[in-house]
Every structure is written in structure tokens, then in C-alpha cells.
mmCIF file of C-alpha atoms in Angstrom:
data_model
loop_
_atom_site.group_PDB
_atom_site.id
_atom_site.type_symbol
_atom_site.label_atom_id
_atom_site.label_comp_id
_atom_site.label_asym_id
_atom_site.label_seq_id
_atom_site.Cartn_x
_atom_site.Cartn_y
_atom_site.Cartn_z
ATOM 1 C CA THR A 1 112.899 119.796 163.059
ATOM 2 C CA ALA A 2 110.074 122.303 162.983
ATOM 3 C CA ALA A 3 111.919 124.434 160.458
ATOM 4 C CA GLU A 4 112.600 121.395 158.242
ATOM 5 C CA LYS A 5 108.956 120.415 158.405
ATOM 6 C CA TRP A 6 107.862 123.933 157.475
ATOM 7 C CA LEU A 7 110.362 124.013 154.601
ATOM 8 C CA ASN A 8 109.086 120.719 153.208
ATOM 9 C CA GLY A 9 105.516 121.938 153.374
ATOM 10 C CA ALA A 10 106.401 125.242 151.732
ATOM 11 C CA THR A 11 108.286 123.397 148.975
ATOM 12 C CA ASP A 12 105.241 121.191 148.282
ATOM 13 C CA ASP A 13 102.989 124.297 148.109
ATOM 14 C CA LEU A 14 105.341 126.011 145.661
ATOM 15 C CA ARG A 15 105.558 122.880 143.540
ATOM 16 C CA LYS A 16 101.761 122.659 143.373
ATOM 17 C CA GLN A 17 101.511 126.316 142.399
ATOM 18 C CA ARG A 18 104.078 125.932 139.631
ATOM 19 C CA PHE A 19 102.434 122.753 138.377
ATOM 20 C CA ALA A 20 98.860 124.101 138.387
ATOM 21 C CA PRO A 21 99.025 125.798 134.918
ATOM 22 C CA HIS A 22 100.606 122.651 133.486
ATOM 23 C CA ALA A 23 97.824 120.456 134.898
ATOM 24 C CA ALA A 24 95.188 122.814 133.498
ATOM 25 C CA ALA A 25 96.778 122.602 130.049
ATOM 26 C CA VAL A 26 96.796 118.793 130.240
ATOM 27 C CA LYS A 27 93.062 118.780 131.106
ATOM 28 C CA GLN A 28 92.321 121.123 128.203
ATOM 29 C CA ILE A 29 94.129 118.947 125.689
ATOM 30 C CA TRP A 30 92.481 115.803 127.060
ATOM 31 C CA ASN A 31 89.053 117.391 126.643
ATOM 32 C CA GLN A 32 89.912 118.122 123.007
ATOM 33 C CA LEU A 33 91.007 114.541 122.438
ATOM 34 C CA ARG A 34 88.522 112.519 124.500
ATOM 35 C CA HIS A 35 85.499 112.959 122.125
ATOM 36 C CA ASN A 36 82.566 111.176 123.713
ATOM 37 C CA SER A 37 84.816 109.161 125.983
ATOM 38 C CA ASN A 38 83.188 108.396 129.338
ATOM 39 C CA VAL A 39 86.590 108.797 130.999
ATOM 40 C CA SER A 40 87.122 112.260 132.480
ATOM 41 C CA LEU A 41 90.431 113.584 133.789
ATOM 42 C CA GLU A 42 89.786 114.749 137.320
ATOM 43 C CA ASP A 43 93.206 115.750 138.648
ATOM 44 C CA ILE A 44 96.943 115.499 138.053
ATOM 45 C CA ARG A 45 99.259 115.685 141.047
ATOM 46 C CA LEU A 46 102.977 115.458 141.737
ATOM 47 C CA MET A 47 103.483 112.907 144.515
ATOM 48 C CA GLY A 48 106.359 111.586 146.598
ATOM 49 C CA THR A 49 109.794 112.955 147.442
ATOM 50 C CA ALA A 50 113.417 112.389 146.478
ATOM 51 C CA VAL A 51 113.798 109.256 144.325
ATOM 52 C CA SER A 52 110.159 108.153 144.737
ATOM 53 C CA ARG A 53 108.560 111.068 142.910
ATOM 54 C CA ARG A 54 105.753 110.277 140.478
ATOM 55 C CA VAL A 55 102.781 111.807 138.701
ATOM 56 C CA GLN A 56 99.373 110.776 139.980
ATOM 57 C CA VAL A 57 96.631 110.835 137.358
ATOM 58 C CA ASP A 58 93.078 110.665 138.738
ATOM 59 C CA VAL A 59 90.301 109.770 136.318
ATOM 60 C CA ALA A 60 86.614 108.994 136.615
ATOM 61 C CA VAL A 61 84.385 106.754 134.523
ATOM 62 C CA ASP A 62 80.859 108.106 134.351
ATOM 63 C CA GLY A 63 81.560 109.988 137.580
ATOM 64 C CA THR A 64 83.113 107.042 139.445
ATOM 65 C CA ALA A 65 86.779 107.295 140.423
ATOM 66 C CA ALA A 66 89.075 104.734 138.803
ATOM 67 C CA ALA A 67 92.716 104.006 137.992
ATOM 68 C CA ALA A 68 93.689 105.480 134.637
ATOM 69 C CA VAL A 69 95.674 102.525 133.284
ATOM 70 C CA GLY A 70 92.987 100.039 134.267
ATOM 71 C CA VAL A 71 90.025 101.614 132.481
ATOM 72 C CA MET A 72 91.484 103.397 129.441
ATOM 73 C CA SER A 73 91.663 101.930 125.955
ATOM 74 C CA GLN A 74 94.900 101.978 123.963
ATOM 75 C CA GLY A 75 93.731 105.014 121.998
ATOM 76 C CA GLU A 76 92.783 106.862 125.209
ATOM 77 C CA LEU A 77 96.170 106.040 126.777
ATOM 78 C CA HIS A 78 97.929 107.437 123.694
ATOM 79 C CA SER A 79 95.785 110.562 123.920
ATOM 80 C CA LEU A 80 96.584 110.944 127.631
ATOM 81 C CA ALA A 81 100.331 110.533 126.950
ATOM 82 C CA LEU A 82 100.149 113.246 124.320
ATOM 83 C CA ALA A 83 98.189 115.514 126.658
ATOM 84 C CA LEU A 84 100.886 115.085 129.313
ATOM 85 C CA PHE A 85 103.748 115.580 126.848
ATOM 86 C CA LEU A 86 102.734 118.658 124.880
ATOM 87 C CA PRO A 87 102.391 121.207 127.734
ATOM 88 C CA ARG A 88 105.826 120.208 129.042
ATOM 89 C CA ALA A 89 107.419 120.271 125.594
ATOM 90 C CA THR A 90 106.005 123.758 124.922
ATOM 91 C CA MET A 91 106.821 125.383 128.251
ATOM 92 C CA ALA A 92 108.157 128.938 127.969
ATOM 93 C CA ALA A 93 111.360 127.799 129.718
ATOM 94 C CA SER A 94 112.069 125.191 127.036
ATOM 95 C CA PRO A 95 115.013 126.187 124.804
ATOM 96 C CA PHE A 96 113.634 124.224 121.864
ATOM 97 C CA GLY A 97 111.553 125.907 119.167
ATOM 98 C CA PHE A 98 110.150 122.677 117.826
ATOM 99 C CA VAL A 99 108.277 119.535 118.843
ATOM 100 C CA LEU A 100 108.759 116.090 117.209
ATOM 101 C CA ILE A 101 105.933 113.572 117.549
ATOM 102 C CA ASP A 102 106.132 110.010 116.218
ATOM 103 C CA ASP A 103 102.894 108.479 114.963
ATOM 104 C CA PRO A 104 100.440 109.878 117.491
ATOM 105 C CA VAL A 105 97.504 108.456 115.501
ATOM 106 C CA GLN A 106 98.063 104.902 116.694
ATOM 107 C CA SER A 107 94.875 103.221 117.917
ATOM 108 C CA MET A 108 92.911 106.485 117.691
ATOM 109 C CA ASP A 109 89.390 106.333 116.343
ATOM 110 C CA PRO A 110 88.543 108.747 113.503
ATOM 111 C CA SER A 111 86.667 111.289 115.667
ATOM 112 C CA ARG A 112 89.622 111.595 118.075
ATOM 113 C CA ILE A 113 91.935 112.361 115.124
ATOM 114 C CA ASP A 114 89.995 115.560 114.429
ATOM 115 C CA GLY A 115 90.697 116.631 117.994
ATOM 116 C CA LEU A 116 94.365 115.720 117.541
ATOM 117 C CA ALA A 117 94.595 117.946 114.457
ATOM 118 C CA SER A 118 93.226 120.904 116.428
ATOM 119 C CA VAL A 119 95.594 120.211 119.344
ATOM 120 C CA LEU A 120 98.601 120.197 117.010
ATOM 121 C CA ARG A 121 97.329 123.422 115.392
ATOM 122 C CA ASP A 122 97.291 125.113 118.807
ATOM 123 C CA ALA A 123 100.790 123.815 119.643
ATOM 124 C CA ALA A 124 102.056 125.185 116.309
ATOM 125 C CA LYS A 125 101.225 128.722 117.410
ATOM 126 C CA THR A 126 104.387 128.798 119.520
ATOM 127 C CA ARG A 127 106.459 125.877 118.175
ATOM 128 C CA GLN A 128 107.238 124.205 114.886
ATOM 129 C CA VAL A 129 105.407 120.916 115.096
ATOM 130 C CA VAL A 130 106.782 117.950 113.098
ATOM 131 C CA VAL A 131 104.687 114.777 113.011
ATOM 132 C CA PHE A 132 105.747 111.438 111.546
ATOM 133 C CA THR A 133 102.891 109.144 110.598
ATOM 134 C CA HIS A 134 101.943 106.338 108.237
ATOM 135 C CA ASP A 135 98.270 107.100 108.704
ATOM 136 C CA ASP A 136 96.613 109.267 106.035
ATOM 137 C CA ARG A 137 93.687 110.077 108.337
ATOM 138 C CA LEU A 138 95.603 112.862 110.058
ATOM 139 C CA THR A 139 96.481 114.644 106.817
ATOM 140 C CA GLU A 140 92.874 114.231 105.638
ATOM 141 C CA SER A 141 91.615 115.830 108.856
ATOM 142 C CA VAL A 142 94.153 118.672 108.564
ATOM 143 C CA ARG A 143 93.045 119.419 104.999
ATOM 144 C CA ARG A 144 89.346 119.172 105.751
ATOM 145 C CA GLN A 145 89.609 121.546 108.718
ATOM 146 C CA GLY A 146 91.671 124.034 106.709
ATOM 147 C CA ILE A 147 94.647 123.830 109.056
ATOM 148 C CA GLU A 148 97.797 125.317 107.579
ATOM 149 C CA ALA A 149 100.420 122.598 107.258
ATOM 150 C CA THR A 150 103.151 121.346 104.974
ATOM 151 C CA VAL A 151 102.800 117.641 104.159
ATOM 152 C CA LEU A 152 105.892 115.831 102.916
ATOM 153 C CA GLU A 153 105.745 112.318 101.502
ATOM 154 C CA VAL A 154 108.811 110.171 102.166
ATOM 155 C CA THR A 155 109.375 107.143 99.943
ATOM 156 C CA ARG A 156 112.238 104.653 100.088
ATOM 157 C CA ARG A 157 113.035 103.372 96.621
ATOM 158 C CA GLU A 158 115.483 100.807 95.257
ATOM 159 C CA LYS A 159 118.845 100.546 97.031
ATOM 160 C CA SER A 160 117.374 102.556 99.964
ATOM 161 C CA VAL A 161 117.311 105.791 97.984
ATOM 162 C CA VAL A 162 115.010 108.112 99.925
ATOM 163 C CA GLU A 163 112.770 110.472 97.986
ATOM 164 C CA VAL A 164 111.002 113.375 99.683
ATOM 165 C CA ARG A 165 108.341 115.321 97.833
ATOM 166 C CA LYS A 166 105.756 117.821 98.900
ATOM 167 C CA SER A 167 102.377 116.124 99.026
ATOM 168 C CA ALA A 168 99.683 117.993 97.193
ATOM 169 C CA ASP A 169 96.010 117.114 97.032
ATOM 170 C CA PRO A 170 95.667 113.285 96.825
ATOM 171 C CA VAL A 171 93.472 113.522 93.716
ATOM 172 C CA ARG A 172 96.091 115.633 91.935
ATOM 173 C CA LEU A 173 98.856 113.205 92.974
ATOM 174 C CA TYR A 174 97.015 110.212 91.521
ATOM 175 C CA ILE A 175 96.411 112.088 88.245
ATOM 176 C CA GLU A 176 100.038 113.219 88.060
ATOM 177 C CA ASP A 177 101.241 109.650 88.669
ATOM 178 C CA ALA A 178 98.884 108.343 85.986
ATOM 179 C CA ALA A 179 100.180 110.928 83.528
ATOM 180 C CA ALA A 180 103.768 110.074 84.382
ATOM 181 C CA VAL A 181 103.179 106.368 83.744
ATOM 182 C CA ALA A 182 101.296 107.077 80.520
ATOM 183 C CA LEU A 183 104.177 109.227 79.207
ATOM 184 C CA THR A 184 106.957 106.875 80.295
ATOM 185 C CA LYS A 185 108.962 105.677 77.300
ATOM 186 C CA ASP A 186 109.869 102.036 76.808
ATOM 187 C CA LEU A 187 107.125 100.942 79.205
ATOM 188 C CA PRO A 188 105.391 97.750 78.071
ATOM 189 C CA GLY A 189 101.884 98.434 76.794
ATOM 190 C CA ASP A 190 100.307 95.828 79.049
ATOM 191 C CA ALA A 191 101.818 97.509 82.124
ATOM 192 C CA ARG A 192 100.538 100.910 81.002
ATOM 193 C CA LYS A 193 97.027 99.569 80.405
ATOM 194 C CA ARG A 194 96.987 97.938 83.843
ATOM 195 C CA VAL A 195 98.476 100.781 85.914
ATOM 196 C CA VAL A 196 96.979 103.955 84.437
ATOM 197 C CA PRO A 197 93.287 102.993 84.896
ATOM 198 C CA GLY A 198 94.029 101.903 88.478
ATOM 199 C CA LEU A 199 95.509 105.302 89.308
ATOM 200 C CA CYS A 200 92.594 107.085 87.677
ATOM 201 C CA ARG A 201 90.154 104.985 89.716
ATOM 202 C CA ALA A 202 92.088 105.867 92.889
ATOM 203 C CA ALA A 203 91.746 109.546 91.962
ATOM 204 C CA LEU A 204 87.986 109.160 91.557
ATOM 205 C CA GLU A 205 87.673 107.334 94.866
ATOM 206 C CA ALA A 206 89.741 109.982 96.658
ATOM 207 C CA ALA A 207 87.574 112.777 95.232
ATOM 208 C CA ALA A 208 84.327 110.966 96.052
ATOM 209 C CA THR A 209 85.495 110.123 99.574
ATOM 210 C CA ARG A 210 86.404 113.747 100.262
ATOM 211 C CA VAL A 211 83.037 115.051 99.017
ATOM 212 C CA LEU A 212 80.979 112.464 100.897
ATOM 213 C CA ARG A 213 82.927 112.810 104.136
ATOM 214 C CA ARG A 214 82.516 116.589 104.135
ATOM 215 C CA ARG A 215 78.816 116.332 103.229
ATOM 216 C CA TRP A 216 77.926 113.710 105.860
ATOM 217 C CA LEU A 217 79.923 115.361 108.635
ATOM 218 C CA GLY A 218 78.264 118.675 107.735
ATOM 219 C CA GLU A 219 74.880 116.963 108.158
ATOM 220 C CA GLY A 220 75.862 115.913 111.680
ATOM 221 C CA VAL A 221 76.505 112.216 110.966
ATOM 222 C CA GLU A 222 78.856 110.694 113.560
ATOM 223 C CA ARG A 223 82.436 110.281 112.347
ATOM 224 C CA GLU A 224 82.436 106.518 113.057
ATOM 225 C CA VAL A 225 79.275 106.081 110.963
ATOM 226 C CA VAL A 226 80.831 108.070 108.095
ATOM 227 C CA GLU A 227 83.976 105.949 108.074
ATOM 228 C CA LYS A 228 81.890 102.719 108.179
ATOM 229 C CA ARG A 229 79.830 103.874 105.193
ATOM 230 C CA LEU A 230 83.006 104.623 103.235
ATOM 231 C CA ASP A 231 84.595 101.285 104.211
ATOM 232 C CA ASP A 232 81.452 99.364 103.240
ATOM 233 C CA ALA A 233 81.494 101.057 99.830
#
């Protein structure tokens, strides 16, 4: 009995030692993603034995201990899930040289997306990182921060024909689409007059948005304020 008790204790100690670097990586990622959140990640522990094992996540709100699920917003919970997932997916023992992430931008506010872009950049140092998203804010953040990335645009056309093309600068894409419509033969004149100016306006708006966002953020304006200004305009 004494030997079994000692063995169980030694196993717990070894498990804690092995998990410590993983927990530290989770905290680091959370700090990159939290951005002004008053929820801090205090500790992550492996609890229980046999079939009752679980991960205990301890958080604090303005220094007061609380249950993670009860106090975190949807965006914070998504950020926490990503922080827990990435260190495990990129462990040296993992046989996979890639990471697939499906729409991590859900419910994230704009400022947290900048942190997400930097987290994915760090993960891409040792793995190929593939992200699926419908949200253009992540690609905008990646471009603005100068993060090296390949952006592919997937479009499902008639009869479920899937088209994949490399996404260039949004302004250039709008101009190229406008030129393609303008040069399309047998296109009714009314359709051309309606579509081409709309694409040109979208190009102007994309260029103006990029310039203003970079300028205001460079002046220290909060990201939420920047996005509200752009939305109001």
C-alpha cells in the first residue's frame, strides 16, 4: 500500500513536470489574445485519475478568482480554446507538420484579431498553419502587420463548381473585376453601367479604409474606435 501510494504521488509529480511547459505556452498565447480583458489566466492543472481526468482552468477577474466558463464572453472562450489547442497541436512529439483551424475569428473583437494574427505567425515558425475563415478582418490584420501568408479565395459557382484563386490586394481585385466586366462581350450595356462603377467604388472604399485604419492605429487610437469610425462612415 505504501509503495502504491508513493507511485501514485510520483506519477502526479512527473505529470505536472511534463505539463508545466504546455501550461506556460497556454498562458503566453492567452496574454497575446486577451487584449485589455480583465480576465487573467492564473493556472492550468491536470486533475483526477483514470476515467475522471480533466483539465482545471483557474482564472481571475480583476484579481478575484472565478470559474472560467461563468465569466468569459464568447470571444474570450474561443480565445481560450485556441490557447489550449495550439501548444498541444505543435508539440515536438506530434507527427503532423501542419495545423488546421476552422474560423477562429468567431465572436472576436477587432483588437483581439491582431493578437490572433501574431499567434498564428508564431505557430507557423514550426508548422504549416491553414486557417479557414469567412471573416476578412483576419486577412486585413495579416496584411497590415506585414505577416507573410498566402491567402486563397474559394468561391462556389453555378452547379457547385469550386474556384480557388490567390487573393491579391483587395483594391487590385476590385479593379481587375471591374476591368473583366467592362471587357466582357455580349454583356448588356445596362448591366455594365451598373456593375463597373460599383466595383470601382468598392476599390476606393477599400483603399481609403486601409489608409485610415493604418493612420489612426499609428496615432494610438483604440482599435474599437477605429472600426466604429469606419462603420459610421
